[in-house]
Coordinates of C-alpha atoms in Angstrom, one line a residue:
M6 CA 92.3 127.6 114.5
I7 CA 91.9 128.7 110.9
C8 CA 90.4 125.6 109.2
Y9 CA 88.6 125.8 105.9
Y10 CA 87.9 122.1 106.1
F11 CA 85.9 121.6 109.3
P12 CA 82.4 120.2 109.9
P13 CA 79.9 120.2 108.3
L14 CA 82.5 119.7 105.5
S15 CA 83.2 115.9 105.5
D16 CA 86.4 115.9 103.4
V17 CA 89.4 114.0 104.8
G18 CA 91.3 117.3 105.0
G19 CA 89.2 118.2 108.1
K20 CA 89.8 115.1 110.1
R21 CA 93.2 116.2 111.5
S22 CA 91.9 119.6 112.6
V23 CA 88.9 118.1 114.2
A24 CA 91.0 115.7 116.2
F25 CA 93.4 118.3 117.2
A26 CA 90.6 120.7 118.4
K27 CA 89.0 117.8 120.3
Y28 CA 92.2 116.7 122.0
F29 CA 93.3 120.3 122.7
R30 CA 90.2 120.9 124.7
K31 CA 90.5 117.5 126.5
H32 CA 94.0 118.4 127.7
G33 CA 93.1 121.9 129.0
W34 CA 93.3 124.3 126.0
H35 CA 90.5 126.4 124.7
P36 CA 90.4 126.2 120.8
H37 CA 88.3 128.6 118.8
V38 CA 87.8 127.6 115.2
L39 CA 87.1 129.7 112.2
S40 CA 85.8 128.0 109.1
V41 CA 83.8 128.8 105.9
S42 CA 80.0 129.1 105.7
N43 CA 79.7 128.7 101.9
P44 CA 82.4 126.3 100.8
D45 CA 83.3 125.6 97.2
K46 CA 81.1 122.6 96.5
A47 CA 82.9 121.9 93.3
F48 CA 85.8 120.7 95.5
C49 CA 84.3 120.1 98.9
S50 CA 81.8 117.7 100.3
V51 CA 79.2 118.9 102.8
G52 CA 77.9 116.4 105.2
G53 CA 75.8 116.3 108.4
E54 CA 78.5 116.2 110.9
A55 CA 78.7 118.8 113.6
P56 CA 81.9 120.3 115.2
P57 CA 83.2 118.5 118.2
E58 CA 81.2 119.2 121.4
G59 CA 82.4 122.2 123.3
I60 CA 84.5 123.7 120.5
P61 CA 83.3 127.3 119.7
T62 CA 83.2 127.5 115.9
R63 CA 82.5 130.5 113.8
Y64 CA 81.8 130.6 110.1
C65 CA 82.3 133.4 107.5
R66 CA 81.6 133.8 103.9
S67 CA 83.8 133.3 100.9
L68 CA 83.3 136.3 98.5
A69 CA 83.8 134.1 95.5
N70 CA 83.8 130.4 94.7
V71 CA 85.3 130.3 91.2
S72 CA 85.9 126.5 90.6
R73 CA 82.6 125.9 88.7
A74 CA 82.6 129.1 86.8
F75 CA 86.3 128.9 85.7
G76 CA 85.7 125.2 84.7
R77 CA 82.9 126.2 82.4
L78 CA 84.9 129.1 80.9
N79 CA 87.8 126.9 80.3
G80 CA 85.7 124.3 78.8
A81 CA 84.2 126.8 76.4
L82 CA 87.7 128.2 75.5
S83 CA 88.9 124.6 75.0
K84 CA 86.2 124.0 72.3
V85 CA 86.9 127.2 70.5
L86 CA 90.7 126.5 70.4
G87 CA 90.0 122.9 69.5
L88 CA 88.6 124.2 66.2
F89 CA 92.1 125.4 65.4
G90 CA 93.8 122.3 66.6
V91 CA 94.9 123.7 70.0
K92 CA 94.6 121.5 73.0
L93 CA 94.4 122.9 76.5
T94 CA 96.2 121.0 79.2
R95 CA 95.4 123.3 82.1
N96 CA 92.6 125.6 83.3
V97 CA 94.1 128.8 82.1
F98 CA 91.6 130.9 84.2
H99 CA 92.7 129.1 87.4
D100 CA 96.4 129.4 86.5
A101 CA 96.1 133.1 85.8
L102 CA 93.8 134.3 88.5
C103 CA 93.7 131.9 91.5
Y104 CA 96.6 132.8 93.8
P105 CA 97.7 131.1 96.0
D106 CA 94.7 128.8 95.2
R107 CA 91.1 128.7 94.2
F108 CA 89.9 129.4 97.7
A109 CA 91.3 132.9 97.9
G110 CA 87.8 134.3 98.0
W111 CA 87.6 133.3 101.6
V112 CA 90.6 135.4 102.7
P113 CA 89.0 138.8 103.2
M114 CA 86.2 137.8 105.4
A115 CA 88.3 135.3 107.3
A116 CA 90.9 137.8 108.0
W117 CA 88.3 140.4 109.4
T118 CA 86.5 137.7 111.4
G119 CA 89.7 136.2 112.8
A120 CA 90.9 139.6 114.0
R121 CA 87.6 140.0 115.9
M122 CA 87.8 136.6 117.4
A123 CA 91.4 137.3 118.6
R124 CA 90.3 140.4 120.4
Q125 CA 87.2 138.8 121.9
N126 CA 88.8 135.5 123.2
R127 CA 92.2 136.3 124.6
I128 CA 93.9 134.2 122.0
D129 CA 97.5 133.0 122.7
A130 CA 98.5 131.6 119.3
I131 CA 97.2 131.3 115.7
Y132 CA 97.0 127.8 114.1
V133 CA 96.3 127.5 110.3
S134 CA 95.6 124.2 108.6
C135 CA 96.7 124.1 105.0
S136 CA 95.5 123.3 102.4
P137 CA 93.9 125.5 101.3
F138 CA 97.1 127.6 101.3
S139 CA 95.1 130.8 101.0
A140 CA 94.4 130.2 104.6
A141 CA 98.0 130.9 105.3
L142 CA 97.4 134.5 104.0
V143 CA 94.8 134.8 106.8
G144 CA 97.4 133.6 109.3
L145 CA 100.0 136.1 108.1
F146 CA 97.6 138.9 108.4
L147 CA 96.5 137.9 111.9
K148 CA 100.0 137.6 113.0
R149 CA 100.8 141.1 111.8
R150 CA 97.6 142.5 113.2
T151 CA 97.8 140.9 116.6
G152 CA 101.4 140.2 117.2
L153 CA 100.6 136.5 118.1
P154 CA 102.8 133.6 117.0
L155 CA 101.7 131.7 113.9
V156 CA 101.6 128.0 113.6
L157 CA 101.2 126.6 110.0
D158 CA 100.2 123.0 109.7
F159 CA 100.9 121.9 106.1
R160 CA 98.9 118.6 105.6
D161 CA 100.1 118.7 102.1
P162 CA 103.4 120.1 100.7
F163 CA 103.0 123.3 98.7
V164 CA 105.8 123.7 96.2
A165 CA 109.2 122.6 97.5
G166 CA 110.4 119.3 96.2
V167 CA 107.2 118.5 94.2
G168 CA 107.2 121.1 91.6
E169 CA 107.6 118.6 88.9
Q170 CA 104.2 117.1 89.7
F171 CA 102.4 120.5 89.3
V172 CA 100.5 120.8 86.0
A173 CA 101.2 124.5 85.9
S174 CA 103.2 126.9 83.9
K175 CA 106.7 128.0 85.0
V176 CA 105.4 131.5 85.7
R177 CA 102.8 130.1 88.0
R178 CA 105.3 127.9 89.8
R179 CA 107.5 130.9 90.3
I180 CA 104.7 132.9 91.8
L181 CA 103.7 130.0 94.1
A182 CA 107.3 129.7 95.2
W183 CA 107.2 133.4 96.2
F184 CA 104.1 132.7 98.3
E185 CA 105.6 129.7 99.8
R186 CA 108.7 131.6 101.1
R187 CA 106.5 134.2 102.7
F188 CA 104.5 131.5 104.4
V189 CA 107.3 129.3 105.8
E190 CA 109.6 132.2 106.8
G191 CA 106.7 134.1 108.3
A192 CA 105.6 131.1 110.5
D193 CA 106.8 130.8 114.0
L194 CA 106.2 127.0 113.9
L195 CA 105.9 124.9 110.8
L196 CA 104.3 121.4 111.0
L197 CA 104.7 118.8 108.2
T198 CA 103.4 115.3 107.9
S199 CA 106.5 113.4 107.0
E200 CA 110.3 113.4 107.6
E201 CA 110.8 113.4 103.8
T202 CA 108.7 116.6 103.4
R203 CA 110.6 118.2 106.3
D204 CA 114.0 117.4 104.7
E205 CA 112.9 119.0 101.4
Y206 CA 111.6 122.1 103.2
V207 CA 114.7 122.6 105.2
K208 CA 116.9 122.0 102.1
A209 CA 115.0 124.7 100.3
Y210 CA 114.9 127.1 103.3
P211 CA 117.8 126.3 105.7
G212 CA 116.8 129.1 108.0
I213 CA 113.6 127.3 109.1
D214 CA 115.3 124.2 110.4
G215 CA 114.8 125.0 114.1
K216 CA 111.2 125.7 113.8
T217 CA 110.1 122.9 111.5
F218 CA 108.8 119.6 112.9
T219 CA 107.1 116.4 111.6
V220 CA 103.7 115.5 113.0
Y221 CA 102.2 112.5 111.2
N222 CA 98.6 112.3 110.2
G223 CA 97.8 109.5 112.5
F224 CA 94.5 107.8 113.3
D225 CA 91.8 108.2 115.9
A226 CA 92.2 105.0 117.9
V227 CA 88.5 105.2 119.2
V228 CA 87.2 104.3 115.8
S229 CA 89.6 101.4 115.1
L230 CA 88.9 99.5 118.3
D231 CA 85.1 99.4 118.1
R232 CA 84.6 95.8 116.7
K233 CA 86.1 93.5 114.2
L234 CA 83.9 93.0 111.1
P235 CA 83.7 89.9 108.9
K236 CA 85.4 90.1 105.5
F237 CA 83.4 90.3 102.2
E238 CA 82.6 87.0 100.8
K239 CA 84.6 87.9 97.6
F240 CA 88.2 88.6 97.9
T241 CA 88.3 92.4 98.0
I242 CA 90.8 95.1 97.3
I243 CA 89.6 98.6 98.3
Y244 CA 90.7 102.2 97.5
T245 CA 89.1 105.3 98.8
G246 CA 89.7 109.0 98.1
E247 CA 92.0 110.6 95.5
F248 CA 93.3 108.2 92.9
Y249 CA 96.4 109.9 91.8
N250 CA 96.7 109.7 88.1
F251 CA 98.8 112.7 87.0
G252 CA 102.2 112.6 85.5
E253 CA 104.1 109.6 84.0
H254 CA 104.9 108.1 87.5
H255 CA 101.3 107.7 88.7
Q256 CA 100.0 106.7 85.3
R257 CA 102.5 103.9 85.4
Y258 CA 101.4 102.7 88.7
T259 CA 97.8 102.8 87.5
A260 CA 98.7 100.7 84.5
L261 CA 100.6 98.2 86.7
Y262 CA 97.5 97.6 88.8
F263 CA 94.9 97.2 86.0
E264 CA 97.3 95.1 83.9
A265 CA 97.7 92.8 86.9
L266 CA 93.9 92.5 87.2
A267 CA 93.6 91.8 83.5
H268 CA 96.4 89.1 83.7
L269 CA 94.7 87.4 86.6
R270 CA 91.4 87.5 84.7
E271 CA 93.0 86.0 81.6
T272 CA 94.7 83.2 83.7
A273 CA 91.5 82.4 85.6
V274 CA 92.8 83.3 89.0
I275 CA 90.0 85.9 89.5
D276 CA 86.5 86.4 88.1
R277 CA 83.3 88.2 89.2
E278 CA 82.4 85.4 91.5
N279 CA 85.5 85.4 93.7
F280 CA 86.9 89.0 93.4
Q281 CA 86.0 92.7 93.5
F282 CA 87.9 95.9 93.5
L283 CA 85.9 98.5 95.5
F284 CA 86.5 102.2 94.8
Y285 CA 84.9 105.2 96.6
G286 CA 85.7 108.7 95.6
H287 CA 84.9 111.6 93.2
Q288 CA 87.0 109.8 90.4
A289 CA 84.5 106.9 90.0
G290 CA 84.3 107.7 86.3
L291 CA 88.0 107.5 85.8
I292 CA 88.1 104.1 87.5
E293 CA 85.3 102.9 85.4
Q294 CA 87.1 104.1 82.2
K295 CA 90.3 102.3 83.2
A296 CA 88.4 99.0 84.0
E297 CA 86.7 99.2 80.7
A298 CA 89.9 99.8 78.9
Y299 CA 91.6 96.8 80.5
G300 CA 88.7 94.5 80.2
V301 CA 87.9 94.1 83.8
A302 CA 84.8 96.3 84.2
D303 CA 82.8 93.5 85.8
L304 CA 85.4 93.1 88.6
V305 CA 85.2 96.7 89.6
V306 CA 82.6 98.6 91.8
A307 CA 83.2 102.3 91.6
R308 CA 81.1 104.7 93.5
G309 CA 81.2 108.3 94.6
R310 CA 82.1 109.5 98.1
I311 CA 80.4 108.0 101.1
P312 CA 80.3 108.9 104.8
Y313 CA 83.6 108.4 106.6
A314 CA 82.1 105.8 109.0
Q315 CA 81.1 103.7 106.0
V316 CA 84.6 104.1 104.5
L317 CA 86.1 102.6 107.7
E318 CA 83.6 99.8 107.7
H319 CA 84.3 98.9 104.1
I320 CA 88.1 99.0 104.7
S321 CA 87.8 96.7 107.7
R322 CA 85.8 94.2 105.7
S323 CA 88.4 94.2 102.7
H324 CA 91.2 91.8 102.3
L325 CA 93.8 94.3 100.9
M326 CA 93.9 98.0 100.8
L327 CA 95.5 99.5 97.7
L328 CA 98.0 102.2 98.7
R329 CA 99.3 105.0 96.4
I330 CA 101.0 108.1 97.4
V331 CA 102.3 111.4 96.1
K332 CA 106.0 111.9 96.5
L333 CA 106.8 113.3 100.0
M334 CA 103.3 112.7 101.3
I335 CA 102.2 109.8 103.5
S336 CA 98.6 109.0 102.6
T337 CA 96.1 109.1 105.4
K338 CA 95.0 105.6 104.1
L339 CA 98.2 104.2 105.6
F340 CA 97.2 105.4 109.0
E341 CA 93.7 103.9 108.5
G342 CA 94.6 100.5 107.2
I343 CA 97.0 99.5 110.0
P344 CA 94.7 100.0 112.9
L345 CA 91.9 98.3 111.0
D346 CA 94.2 95.3 110.6
V347 CA 94.1 95.4 106.8
P348 CA 97.3 94.6 104.9
F349 CA 98.3 96.8 101.9
L350 CA 98.9 96.2 98.3
A351 CA 101.3 99.2 98.2
T352 CA 102.5 100.3 94.8
I353 CA 104.7 103.1 96.1
P354 CA 108.2 104.6 95.6
R355 CA 110.9 103.6 98.1
G356 CA 111.2 105.7 101.3
E357 CA 109.4 106.7 104.4
A358 CA 106.0 105.3 103.6
E359 CA 107.6 102.0 102.5
N360 CA 109.4 101.7 105.8
L361 CA 106.3 102.3 107.8
V362 CA 104.3 99.7 105.8
R363 CA 107.0 97.1 106.3
R364 CA 107.5 97.9 110.0
Y365 CA 103.8 97.8 111.1
S366 CA 102.1 95.6 108.5
P367 CA 104.2 92.3 108.0
G368 CA 101.5 90.8 105.7
S369 CA 101.6 93.7 103.2
Y370 CA 102.9 93.6 99.7
V371 CA 105.2 96.5 98.6
I372 CA 105.9 97.0 94.9
T373 CA 108.3 99.8 94.3
E374 CA 109.6 101.6 91.2
E375 CA 111.3 98.4 89.8
G376 CA 108.2 96.3 89.9
S377 CA 106.1 95.0 87.1
F378 CA 102.4 94.1 86.7
L379 CA 103.4 90.5 87.3
D380 CA 104.7 91.4 90.7
V381 CA 101.3 93.0 91.5
A382 CA 99.5 89.9 90.1
D383 CA 101.7 87.5 92.2
A384 CA 101.0 89.7 95.3
I385 CA 97.3 89.4 94.8
T386 CA 97.5 85.6 94.2
D387 CA 99.7 85.1 97.3
A388 CA 97.2 87.1 99.4
M389 CA 94.3 85.1 98.3
A390 CA 96.1 81.9 99.1
R391 CA 97.2 83.1 102.5
Y392 CA 93.7 84.2 103.4
G393 CA 92.4 80.9 102.2
R394 CA 94.8 79.1 104.6
G395 CA 94.2 81.5 107.4
E396 CA 97.8 82.5 107.4
M397 CA 97.7 86.3 106.9
P398 CA 99.7 87.8 109.7
P399 CA 98.0 90.6 111.7
N400 CA 99.2 94.2 111.7
R401 CA 101.2 95.4 114.7
I402 CA 98.4 97.5 116.0
D403 CA 99.4 98.1 119.6
E404 CA 102.9 99.2 118.5
F405 CA 101.4 101.5 116.0
L406 CA 98.9 103.1 118.2
A407 CA 101.5 103.7 120.8
G408 CA 103.0 106.4 118.6
F409 CA 100.4 107.3 116.0
T410 CA 97.1 107.9 117.6
R411 CA 95.8 111.5 117.0
E412 CA 95.7 112.1 120.7
Q413 CA 99.3 111.3 121.0
L414 CA 100.1 113.6 118.1
A415 CA 97.9 116.4 119.4
L416 CA 99.9 116.3 122.6
K417 CA 103.1 116.6 120.6
V418 CA 101.6 119.7 118.8
M419 CA 100.7 121.2 122.2
Q420 CA 104.2 120.7 123.5
L421 CA 105.7 122.4 120.4
V422 CA 103.1 125.3 120.5
D423 CA 103.9 125.8 124.2
I424 CA 107.5 126.1 123.5
T425 CA 106.9 128.5 120.6
V426 CA 104.5 130.8 122.5
S427 CA 106.9 131.0 125.5
A428 CA 109.8 131.9 123.1
H429 CA 107.6 134.5 121.4
Q430 CA 106.6 136.0 124.7
G431 CA 110.2 136.1 125.8
R432 CA 111.2 138.0 122.7
A433 CA 108.4 140.4 123.3
R434 CA 109.4 141.1 126.8
A435 CA 113.0 141.6 125.7
Q436 CA 111.9 144.1 123.2
R437 CA 109.9 146.0 125.6
L438 CA 112.8 146.3 128.0
Q439 CA 115.0 147.6 125.3

């Protein structure tokens, strides 16, 4: 298992790999994990969590972590160009030098260490968790070096179908598309986290249809069933993690939400005594700026990242969970909110995520592309009234957990990998007989 994001890294990108490793072992497999010993701390959070018990985990160094240096260089260049009236919209050093992404400095040592691990541990298959997508380069190298089948798990879509959301030059997008084709065509099994994403990839690369499957992100049921916590005294809407604010589409959804809060403030529906918006994530500064701009700063509590256990506790105690997504992706927050029995205020486009929310969370409010800030305001007002009357319907937790626990999803991955390995071994035997 090639997993850049793995404990002690505490980023949400590691949760899926940790769960898979744990349940692979529980159900009879012997996963060996390779991760990074010196992660790029400009983009990663290092916590105190250890790898799952009984999972052999090795770490190797990245030869270069460039995010901070390239950020400073780009900042200096931006100041110089600003003197001549030129405004930079991208990090030109990243665009020109980071292929396929800013974590490429990990590839050489990961490839070398991974090859040694494969020889030493009688490995049957290579699993790579992406992003970072530079890890897929490690997987392709190991496949060629060892002859083992390669499983690529795209937690996020890379290029296909989402290119319009990339703040990148056309040249960079063409180069990334070249990498993507090598990745998806070189994999023996490609896992994606939504049916919409799968449809886009198969449309872009028809030849991969038979080896491409959806495995949702899911949720670890053990955490969700511990205990039910009391709600905050103030009516609370919570958001954690990446607050998507790039491109016209996401900026419109940002405006809808903060305009709704401003409207409710002006009409005396909410104030600092009865309402709070909690935000936890690295964009706390952005949230504070937006709150200030819309005149609702005293209603907003924006903080940096906190441990995952605290995140779940705060979600459980909130009345609504604000849900935003990137096109084709289904946010992990959807899979957290439903088992914790928290309805959503979902400002999302129509599609798969909308259908999941409506099916499993009957008390949620879904505002799609046609909605206005008044629709968001009406949803918040109605939720406050329903909670006040004790009439907020519960989420359909049992039905949801029957299909979306990470243990169930890990078993699905095991079944798919078993089929892939058997087919690979059959082809190898046929070639030897020829």
